[in-house]
Coordinates of C-alpha atoms and ligand atoms in Angstrom, one line a residue:
X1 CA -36.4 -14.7 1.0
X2 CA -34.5 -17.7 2.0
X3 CA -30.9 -18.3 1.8
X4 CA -29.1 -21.7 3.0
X5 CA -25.6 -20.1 3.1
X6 CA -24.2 -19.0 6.0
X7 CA -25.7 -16.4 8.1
X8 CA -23.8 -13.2 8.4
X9 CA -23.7 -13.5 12.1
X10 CA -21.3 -16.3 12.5
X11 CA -19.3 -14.7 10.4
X12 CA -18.6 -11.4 11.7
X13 CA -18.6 -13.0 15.3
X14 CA -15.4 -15.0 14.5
X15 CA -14.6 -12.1 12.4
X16 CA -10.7 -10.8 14.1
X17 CA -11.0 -7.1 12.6
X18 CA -14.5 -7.1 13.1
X19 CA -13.3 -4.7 16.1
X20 CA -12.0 -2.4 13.5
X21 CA -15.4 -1.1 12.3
X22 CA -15.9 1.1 15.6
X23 CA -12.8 2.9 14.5
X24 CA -14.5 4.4 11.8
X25 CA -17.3 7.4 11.6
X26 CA -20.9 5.4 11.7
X27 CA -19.7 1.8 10.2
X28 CA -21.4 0.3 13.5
X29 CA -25.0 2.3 12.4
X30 CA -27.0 -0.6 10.7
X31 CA -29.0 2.2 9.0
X32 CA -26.5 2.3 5.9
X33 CA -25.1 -0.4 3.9
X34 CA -22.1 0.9 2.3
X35 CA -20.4 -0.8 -0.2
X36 CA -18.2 1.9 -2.0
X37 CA -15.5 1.9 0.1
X38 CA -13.6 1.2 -2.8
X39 CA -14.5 4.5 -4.0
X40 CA -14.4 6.7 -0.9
X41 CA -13.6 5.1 2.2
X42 CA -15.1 5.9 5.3
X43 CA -13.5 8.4 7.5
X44 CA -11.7 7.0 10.7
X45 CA -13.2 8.4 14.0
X46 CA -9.9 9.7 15.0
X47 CA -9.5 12.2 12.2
X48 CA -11.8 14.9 13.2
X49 CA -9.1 15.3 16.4
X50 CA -7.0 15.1 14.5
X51 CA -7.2 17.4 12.0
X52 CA -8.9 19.9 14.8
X53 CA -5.4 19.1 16.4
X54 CA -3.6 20.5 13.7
X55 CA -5.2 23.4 12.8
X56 CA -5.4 24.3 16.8
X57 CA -1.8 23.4 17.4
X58 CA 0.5 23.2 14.5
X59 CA -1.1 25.5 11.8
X60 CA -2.3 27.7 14.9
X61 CA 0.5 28.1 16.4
X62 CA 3.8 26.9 14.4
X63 CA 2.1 29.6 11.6
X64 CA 5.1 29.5 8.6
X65 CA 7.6 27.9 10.7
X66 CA 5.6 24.3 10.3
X67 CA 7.2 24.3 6.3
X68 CA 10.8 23.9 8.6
X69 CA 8.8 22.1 11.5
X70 CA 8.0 19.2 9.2
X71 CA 5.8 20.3 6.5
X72 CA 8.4 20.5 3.9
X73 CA 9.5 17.3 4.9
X74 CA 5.9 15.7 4.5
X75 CA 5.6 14.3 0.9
X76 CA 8.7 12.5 1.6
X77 CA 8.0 11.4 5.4
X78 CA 4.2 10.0 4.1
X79 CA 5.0 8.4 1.2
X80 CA 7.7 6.3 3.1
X81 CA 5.3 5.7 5.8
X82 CA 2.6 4.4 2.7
X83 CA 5.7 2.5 1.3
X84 CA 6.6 0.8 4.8
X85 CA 2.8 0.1 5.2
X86 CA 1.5 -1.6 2.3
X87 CA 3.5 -0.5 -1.2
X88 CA 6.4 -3.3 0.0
X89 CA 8.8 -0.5 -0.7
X90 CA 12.0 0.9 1.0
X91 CA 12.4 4.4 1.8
X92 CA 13.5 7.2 -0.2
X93 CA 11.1 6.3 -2.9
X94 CA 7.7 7.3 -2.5
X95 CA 5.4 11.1 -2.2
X96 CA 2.5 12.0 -1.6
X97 CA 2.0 15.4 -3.3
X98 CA -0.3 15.6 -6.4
X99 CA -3.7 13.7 -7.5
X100 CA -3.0 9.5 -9.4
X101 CA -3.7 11.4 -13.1
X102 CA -0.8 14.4 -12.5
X103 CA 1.4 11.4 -10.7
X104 CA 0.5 9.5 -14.1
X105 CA 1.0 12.1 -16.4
X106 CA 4.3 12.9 -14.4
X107 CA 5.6 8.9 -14.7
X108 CA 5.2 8.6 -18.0
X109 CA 6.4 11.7 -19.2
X110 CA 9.7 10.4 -16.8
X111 CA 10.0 7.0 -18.5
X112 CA 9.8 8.3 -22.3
X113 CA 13.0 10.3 -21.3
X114 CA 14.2 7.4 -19.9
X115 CA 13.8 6.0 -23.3
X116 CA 14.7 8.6 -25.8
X117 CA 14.9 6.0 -28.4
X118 CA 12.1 5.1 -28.2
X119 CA 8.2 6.2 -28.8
X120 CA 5.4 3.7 -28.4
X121 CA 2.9 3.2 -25.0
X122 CA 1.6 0.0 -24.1
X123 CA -2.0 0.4 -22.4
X124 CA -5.8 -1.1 -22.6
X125 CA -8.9 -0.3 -22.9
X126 CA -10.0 -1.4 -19.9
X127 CA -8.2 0.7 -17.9
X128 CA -9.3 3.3 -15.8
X129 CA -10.8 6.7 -17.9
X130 CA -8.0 9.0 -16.6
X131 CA -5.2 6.3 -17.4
X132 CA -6.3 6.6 -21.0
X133 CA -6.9 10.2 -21.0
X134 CA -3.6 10.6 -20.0
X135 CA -1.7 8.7 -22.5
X136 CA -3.6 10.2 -25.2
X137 CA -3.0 14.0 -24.0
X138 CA 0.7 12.7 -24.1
X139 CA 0.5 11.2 -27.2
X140 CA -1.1 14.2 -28.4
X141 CA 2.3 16.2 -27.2
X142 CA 5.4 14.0 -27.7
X143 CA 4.3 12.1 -31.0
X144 CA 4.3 9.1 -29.2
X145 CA 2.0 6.1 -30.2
X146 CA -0.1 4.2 -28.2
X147 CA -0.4 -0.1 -28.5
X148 CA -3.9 -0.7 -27.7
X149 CA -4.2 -4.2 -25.7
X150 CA -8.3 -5.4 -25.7
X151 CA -8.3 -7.2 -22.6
X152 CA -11.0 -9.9 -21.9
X153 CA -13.6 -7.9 -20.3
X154 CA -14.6 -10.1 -17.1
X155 CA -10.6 -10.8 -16.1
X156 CA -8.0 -7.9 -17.3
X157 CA -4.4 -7.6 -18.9
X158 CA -2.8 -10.9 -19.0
X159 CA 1.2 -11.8 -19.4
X160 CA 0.5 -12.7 -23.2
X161 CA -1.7 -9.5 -23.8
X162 CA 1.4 -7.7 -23.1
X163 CA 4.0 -10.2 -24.9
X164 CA 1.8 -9.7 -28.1
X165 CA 2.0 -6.1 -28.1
X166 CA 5.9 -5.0 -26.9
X167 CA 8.4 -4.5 -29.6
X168 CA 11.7 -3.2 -29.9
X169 CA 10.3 0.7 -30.0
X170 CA 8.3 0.0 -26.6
X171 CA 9.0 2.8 -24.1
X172 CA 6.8 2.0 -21.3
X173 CA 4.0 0.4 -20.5
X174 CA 0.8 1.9 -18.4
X175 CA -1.5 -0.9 -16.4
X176 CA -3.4 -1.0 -13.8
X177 CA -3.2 -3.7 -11.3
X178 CA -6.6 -4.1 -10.6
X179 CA -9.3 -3.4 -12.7
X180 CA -11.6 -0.9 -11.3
X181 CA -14.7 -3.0 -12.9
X182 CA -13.9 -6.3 -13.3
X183 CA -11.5 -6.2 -10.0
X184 CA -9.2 -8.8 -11.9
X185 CA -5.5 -8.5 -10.5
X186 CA -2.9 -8.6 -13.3
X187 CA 0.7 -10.4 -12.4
X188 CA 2.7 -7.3 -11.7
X189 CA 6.1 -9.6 -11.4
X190 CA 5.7 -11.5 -14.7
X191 CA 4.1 -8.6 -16.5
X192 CA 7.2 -6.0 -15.3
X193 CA 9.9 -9.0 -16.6
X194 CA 8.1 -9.4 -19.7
X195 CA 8.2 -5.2 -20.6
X196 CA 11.8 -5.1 -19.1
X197 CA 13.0 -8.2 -21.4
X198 CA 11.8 -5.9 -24.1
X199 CA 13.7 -2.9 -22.6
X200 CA 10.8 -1.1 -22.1
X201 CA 9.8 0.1 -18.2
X202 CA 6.1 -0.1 -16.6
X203 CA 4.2 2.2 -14.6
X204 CA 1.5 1.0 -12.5
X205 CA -1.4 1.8 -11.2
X206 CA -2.4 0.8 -7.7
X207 CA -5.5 2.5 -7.0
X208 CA -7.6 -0.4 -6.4
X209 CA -5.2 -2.0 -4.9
X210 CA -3.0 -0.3 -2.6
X211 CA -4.7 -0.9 0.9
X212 CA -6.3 -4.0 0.1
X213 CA -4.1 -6.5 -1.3
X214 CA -0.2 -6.7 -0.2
X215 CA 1.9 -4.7 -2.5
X216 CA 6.3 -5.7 -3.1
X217 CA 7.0 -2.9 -5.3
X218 CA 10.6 -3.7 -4.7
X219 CA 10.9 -7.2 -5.0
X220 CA 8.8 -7.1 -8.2
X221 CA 11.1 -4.8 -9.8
X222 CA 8.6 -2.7 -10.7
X223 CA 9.9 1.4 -12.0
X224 CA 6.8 3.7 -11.7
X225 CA 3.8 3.3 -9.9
X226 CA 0.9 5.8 -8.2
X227 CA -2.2 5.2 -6.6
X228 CA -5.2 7.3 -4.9
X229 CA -5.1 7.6 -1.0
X230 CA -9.1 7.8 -0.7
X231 CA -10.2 4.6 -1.6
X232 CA -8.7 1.7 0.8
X233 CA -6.0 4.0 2.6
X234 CA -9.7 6.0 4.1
X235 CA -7.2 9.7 3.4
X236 CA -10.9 11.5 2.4
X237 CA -12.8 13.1 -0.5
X238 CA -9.4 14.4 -2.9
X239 CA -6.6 13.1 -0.3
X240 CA -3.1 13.4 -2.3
X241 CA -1.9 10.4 -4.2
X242 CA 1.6 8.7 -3.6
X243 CA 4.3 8.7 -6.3
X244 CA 6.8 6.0 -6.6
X245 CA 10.0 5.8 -8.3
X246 CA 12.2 2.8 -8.4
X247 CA 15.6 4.4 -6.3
X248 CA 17.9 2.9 -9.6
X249 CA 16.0 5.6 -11.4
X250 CA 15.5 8.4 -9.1
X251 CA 19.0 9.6 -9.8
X252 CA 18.6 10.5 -13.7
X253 CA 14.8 11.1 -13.5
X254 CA 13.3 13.8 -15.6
X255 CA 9.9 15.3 -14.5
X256 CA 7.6 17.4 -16.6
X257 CA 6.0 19.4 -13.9
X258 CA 9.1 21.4 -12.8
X259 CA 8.8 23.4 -9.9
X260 CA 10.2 25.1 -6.6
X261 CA 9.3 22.1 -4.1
X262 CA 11.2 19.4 -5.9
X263 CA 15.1 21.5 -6.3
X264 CA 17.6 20.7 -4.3
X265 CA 17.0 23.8 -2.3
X266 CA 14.3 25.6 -2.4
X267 CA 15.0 28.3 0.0
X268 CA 17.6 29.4 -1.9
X269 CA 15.5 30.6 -5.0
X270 CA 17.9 30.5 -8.0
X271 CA 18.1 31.0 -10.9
X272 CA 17.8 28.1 -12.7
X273 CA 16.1 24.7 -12.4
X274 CA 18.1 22.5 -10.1
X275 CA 16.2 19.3 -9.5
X276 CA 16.7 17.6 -5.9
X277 CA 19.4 14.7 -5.9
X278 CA 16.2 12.2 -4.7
X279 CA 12.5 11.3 -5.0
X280 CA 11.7 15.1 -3.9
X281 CA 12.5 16.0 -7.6
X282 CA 8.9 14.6 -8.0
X283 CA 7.2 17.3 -5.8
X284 CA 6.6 20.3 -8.2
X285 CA 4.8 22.8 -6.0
X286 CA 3.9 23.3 -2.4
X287 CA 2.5 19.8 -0.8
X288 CA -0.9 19.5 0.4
X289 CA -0.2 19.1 4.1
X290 CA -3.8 19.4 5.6
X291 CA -4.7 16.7 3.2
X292 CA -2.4 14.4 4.0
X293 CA -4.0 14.6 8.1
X294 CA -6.3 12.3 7.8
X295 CA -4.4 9.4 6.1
X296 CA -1.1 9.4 9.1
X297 CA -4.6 8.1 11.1
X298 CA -5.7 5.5 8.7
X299 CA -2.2 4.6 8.0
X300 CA -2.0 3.9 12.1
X301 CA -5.0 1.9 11.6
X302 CA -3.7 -0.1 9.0
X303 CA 0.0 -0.4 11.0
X304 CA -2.1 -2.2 13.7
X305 CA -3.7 -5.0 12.0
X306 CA -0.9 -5.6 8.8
X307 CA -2.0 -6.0 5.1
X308 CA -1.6 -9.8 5.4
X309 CA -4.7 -9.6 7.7
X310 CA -6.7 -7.2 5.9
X311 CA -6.1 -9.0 2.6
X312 CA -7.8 -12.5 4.4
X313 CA -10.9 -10.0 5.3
X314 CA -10.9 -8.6 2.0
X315 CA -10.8 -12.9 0.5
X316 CA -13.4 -14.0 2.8
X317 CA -15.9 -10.9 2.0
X318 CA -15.7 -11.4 -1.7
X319 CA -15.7 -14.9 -1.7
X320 CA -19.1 -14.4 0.5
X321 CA -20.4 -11.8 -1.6
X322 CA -20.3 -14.7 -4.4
X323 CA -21.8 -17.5 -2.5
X324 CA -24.5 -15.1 -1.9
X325 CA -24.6 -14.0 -5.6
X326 CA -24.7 -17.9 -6.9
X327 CA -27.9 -18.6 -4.1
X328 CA -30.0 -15.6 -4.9
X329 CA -28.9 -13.2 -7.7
X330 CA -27.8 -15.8 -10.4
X331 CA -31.6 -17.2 -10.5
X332 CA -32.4 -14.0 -11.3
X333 CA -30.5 -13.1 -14.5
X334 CA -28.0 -11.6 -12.8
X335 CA -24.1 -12.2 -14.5
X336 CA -20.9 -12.2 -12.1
X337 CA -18.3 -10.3 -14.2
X338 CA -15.5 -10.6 -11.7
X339 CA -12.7 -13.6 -11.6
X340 CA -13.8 -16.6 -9.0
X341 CA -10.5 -17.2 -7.9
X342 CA -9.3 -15.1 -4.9
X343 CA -5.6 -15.5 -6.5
X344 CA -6.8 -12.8 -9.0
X345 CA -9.8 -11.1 -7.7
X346 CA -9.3 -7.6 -5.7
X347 CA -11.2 -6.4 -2.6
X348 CA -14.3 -5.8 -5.2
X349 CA -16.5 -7.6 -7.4
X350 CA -18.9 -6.7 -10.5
X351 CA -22.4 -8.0 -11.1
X352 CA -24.0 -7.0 -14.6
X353 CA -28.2 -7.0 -15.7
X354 CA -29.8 -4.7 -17.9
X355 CA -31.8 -3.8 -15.6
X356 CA -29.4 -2.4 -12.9
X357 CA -28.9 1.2 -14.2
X358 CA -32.6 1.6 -12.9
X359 CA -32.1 0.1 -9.6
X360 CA -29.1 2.3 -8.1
X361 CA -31.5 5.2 -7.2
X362 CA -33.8 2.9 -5.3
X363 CA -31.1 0.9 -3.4
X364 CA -29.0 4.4 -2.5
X365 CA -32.8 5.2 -1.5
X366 CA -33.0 2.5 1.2
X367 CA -29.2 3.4 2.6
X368 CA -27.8 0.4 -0.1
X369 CA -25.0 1.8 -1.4
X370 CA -22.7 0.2 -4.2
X371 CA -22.0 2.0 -7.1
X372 CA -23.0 2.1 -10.9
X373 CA -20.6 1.1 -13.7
X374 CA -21.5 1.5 -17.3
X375 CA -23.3 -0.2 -19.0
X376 CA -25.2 -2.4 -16.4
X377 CA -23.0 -3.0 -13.6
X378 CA -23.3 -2.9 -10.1
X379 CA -19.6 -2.7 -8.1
X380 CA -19.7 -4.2 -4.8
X381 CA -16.6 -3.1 -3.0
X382 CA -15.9 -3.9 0.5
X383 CA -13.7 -2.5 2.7
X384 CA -12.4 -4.7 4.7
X385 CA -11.7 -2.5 7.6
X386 CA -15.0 -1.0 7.8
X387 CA -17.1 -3.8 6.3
X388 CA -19.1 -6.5 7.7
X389 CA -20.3 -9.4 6.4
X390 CA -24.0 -8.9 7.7
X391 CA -23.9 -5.7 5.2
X392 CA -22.8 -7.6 2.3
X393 CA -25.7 -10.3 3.2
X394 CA -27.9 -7.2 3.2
X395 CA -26.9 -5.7 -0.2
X396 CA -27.2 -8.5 -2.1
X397 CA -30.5 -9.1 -0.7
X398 CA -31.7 -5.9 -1.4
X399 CA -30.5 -6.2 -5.1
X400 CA -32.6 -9.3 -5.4
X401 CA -35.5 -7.4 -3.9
X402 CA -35.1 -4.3 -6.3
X403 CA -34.6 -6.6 -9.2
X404 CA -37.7 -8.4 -8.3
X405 CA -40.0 -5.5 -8.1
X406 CA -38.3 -3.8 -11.1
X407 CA -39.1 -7.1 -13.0
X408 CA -42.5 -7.3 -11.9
X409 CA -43.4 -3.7 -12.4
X410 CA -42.0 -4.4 -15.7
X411 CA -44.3 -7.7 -16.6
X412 CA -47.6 -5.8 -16.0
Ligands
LIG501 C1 -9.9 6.1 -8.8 C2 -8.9 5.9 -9.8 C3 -8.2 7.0 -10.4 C4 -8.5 8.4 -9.9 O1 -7.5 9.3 -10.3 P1 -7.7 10.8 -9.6 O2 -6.6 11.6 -10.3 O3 -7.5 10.6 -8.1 O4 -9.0 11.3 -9.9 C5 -7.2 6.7 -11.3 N1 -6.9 5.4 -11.7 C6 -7.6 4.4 -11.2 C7 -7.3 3.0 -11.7 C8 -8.6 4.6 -10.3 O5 -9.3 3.5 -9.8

């Protein structure tokens, strides 16, 4: 096969975080092309130390006197040091404590007190399965009603999507940022003004973001927002999500999840439910610190090279990933389902043919590895830490390879 484009070599030799790569577990093995990162990032190579650190040292040794050492402080000390890193948030405002759907289900429980007088959710279709599920569970329970938006499938949510659907009995309004298949990224400033001029608040999800495009929480005015730790922040398989509430709202904030972790103190086991004066009336039960191990190292990873860098990566590997698609793949059938403008494309794209639900085995087969998304999409996400742009050349070669042989196999 012959492609005119740029080779891959160029590019990852005037790459600046090509460097990066090494830090992680295996990136630098050409034997696997792995373009999922998006779904499970790869682990750094510090972690195993790390975490072999811990249990040796401060589980080993510290034994129950860690929760006073620092472990009790954790969901508080992490989440500032994920707001600090990439939410654009101050401290005081973030944890890391539960998984994105309890953080969800948690945040929009909080702003339907916050609006008592109120009983409608704003959310789309396209939005992530749990998002939905969610909503509908507390619809379910509260008698609230949902405002269905039916986003334009190859972009997402836009600013009059929203207008058209908030009225005066609007509570709150649940979004992602950036649409796990399309990877569109919906204005997070105009779309928080727009709910707010209806007096209604907005929780966000990041998941797809956070890690991969620069986040201002803060200046954006945003109330609510969560987002997973294993995708782009590399925290591992099930790594806690952060929680963040805007500090104007901490102060009144009602939870549903009430527990033990999140009064304002625990230690002295009372009788009643007393939540915590700050974001710690978030945490409900006892943290998961081992799981948060791994992510202080990615975090450090991140901390070393800025957002603002990774976010130029994370541009130029999409941006190649569709010069490459346009040369080879579009001949071929093959539809690009993702924006074309960086301005509002994520760190991943989707490609769609009917035939691709057949070609995922094959490709995983030969060490390709995107992932499937129903009906007939391939995701391409790329990492930019850990990505190179000689894998990207190599996936979407290997698509048009598959695709050829499938089509062929298919003509006789
Ligand atoms: C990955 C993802 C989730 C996953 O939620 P979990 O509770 O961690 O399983 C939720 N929302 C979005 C948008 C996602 O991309």
């Amino acid at each position: 096969m012959t492609v005119t484009i740029p080779d891959a070599t160029a590019l990852d030799a005037a790459d600046a975080l090509a460097p990066m790569r090494d830090r992680f577990v295996a990136a630098e093995d050409e034997g696997i092309v792995y373009l999922d990162g998006n779904s499970l990032g790869r682990p750094p190579r510090a972690v195993a130390d790390r975490l072999a650190q811990f249990v040796s040292e401060d589980w080993g040794t510290r034994l129950i006197r860690g929760w006073d050492e620092g472990w009790f402080a954790s969901p508080l000390a992490v989440g500032d040091r994920i707001a600090d890193a990439v939410l654009g948030a101050a401290p005081g405002q973030t944890i890391v404590a539960d998984s994105t759907t309890v953080s969800l289900y948690k945040l929009i429980r909080a702003a339907l007190a916050a609006r008592p007088d109120r009983s409608r959710i704003v959310i789309d279709r396209a939005n992530f399965p749990t998002d939905r599920y969610v909503v509908q569970g507390i619809a379910a329970e509260t008698g609230a009603q949902i405002d269905w938006i039916d986003p334009d499938p190859a972009t997402g949510v836009s600013v009059d999507d929203v207008h058209a659907v908030l009225g005066p009995d609007t509570a709150v309004v649940v979004l992602s940022h950036i649409a796990y298949r399309s990877g569109y990224i919906a204005d997070i400033p105009r779309i928080t003004a727009a709910a707010h001029a209806a007096g209604a608040l907005v929780v966000w999800d990041l998941c797809h973001s956070v890690g991969a495009v620069p986040l201002e929480l803060d200046a954006w005015g945003v109330d609510y927002a969560t987002g997973c730790t294993y995708k782009y922040l590399n925290g591992g398989p099930g790594s806690p999500a952060f929680l963040y509430v805007r500090a104007e709202h901490i102060g009144s904030a009602v939870q549903p999840i009430q527990g033990w972790m999140g009064v304002r103190d625990s230690f002295l086991m009372g009788p009643d439910y007393e939540p915590a004066a700050g974001i710690r009336r978030f945490v409900s039960g006892t943290p998961p610190v081992l799981a948060m191990v791994p992510l202080t190292v990615s975090l450090e990873l991140i901390g070393e090279v800025g957002i603002q860098a990774i976010r130029e990566k994370s541009v130029a590997l999409t941006e190649y990933a569709i010069a490459l698609f346009d040369e080879i793949l579009a001949p071929l059938g093959v539809t690009l389902s993702s924006p074309r403008d960086p301005a509002v494309r994520g760190g991943h794209i989707t490609i769609d043919h009917p035939a691709f639900p057949a070609l995922i085995a094959p490709l995983w087969e030969r060490g390709v590895i995107p992932d499937f998304r129903p009906p007939t999409g391939i995701r391409l996400g790329m990492s930019p830490l850990s990505t190179s742009f000689a894998e990207v050349r190599r996936a979407i070669v290997a698509i048009a390879e598959e695709l050829t042989a499938a089509t062929s196999r298919s003509d006789r």
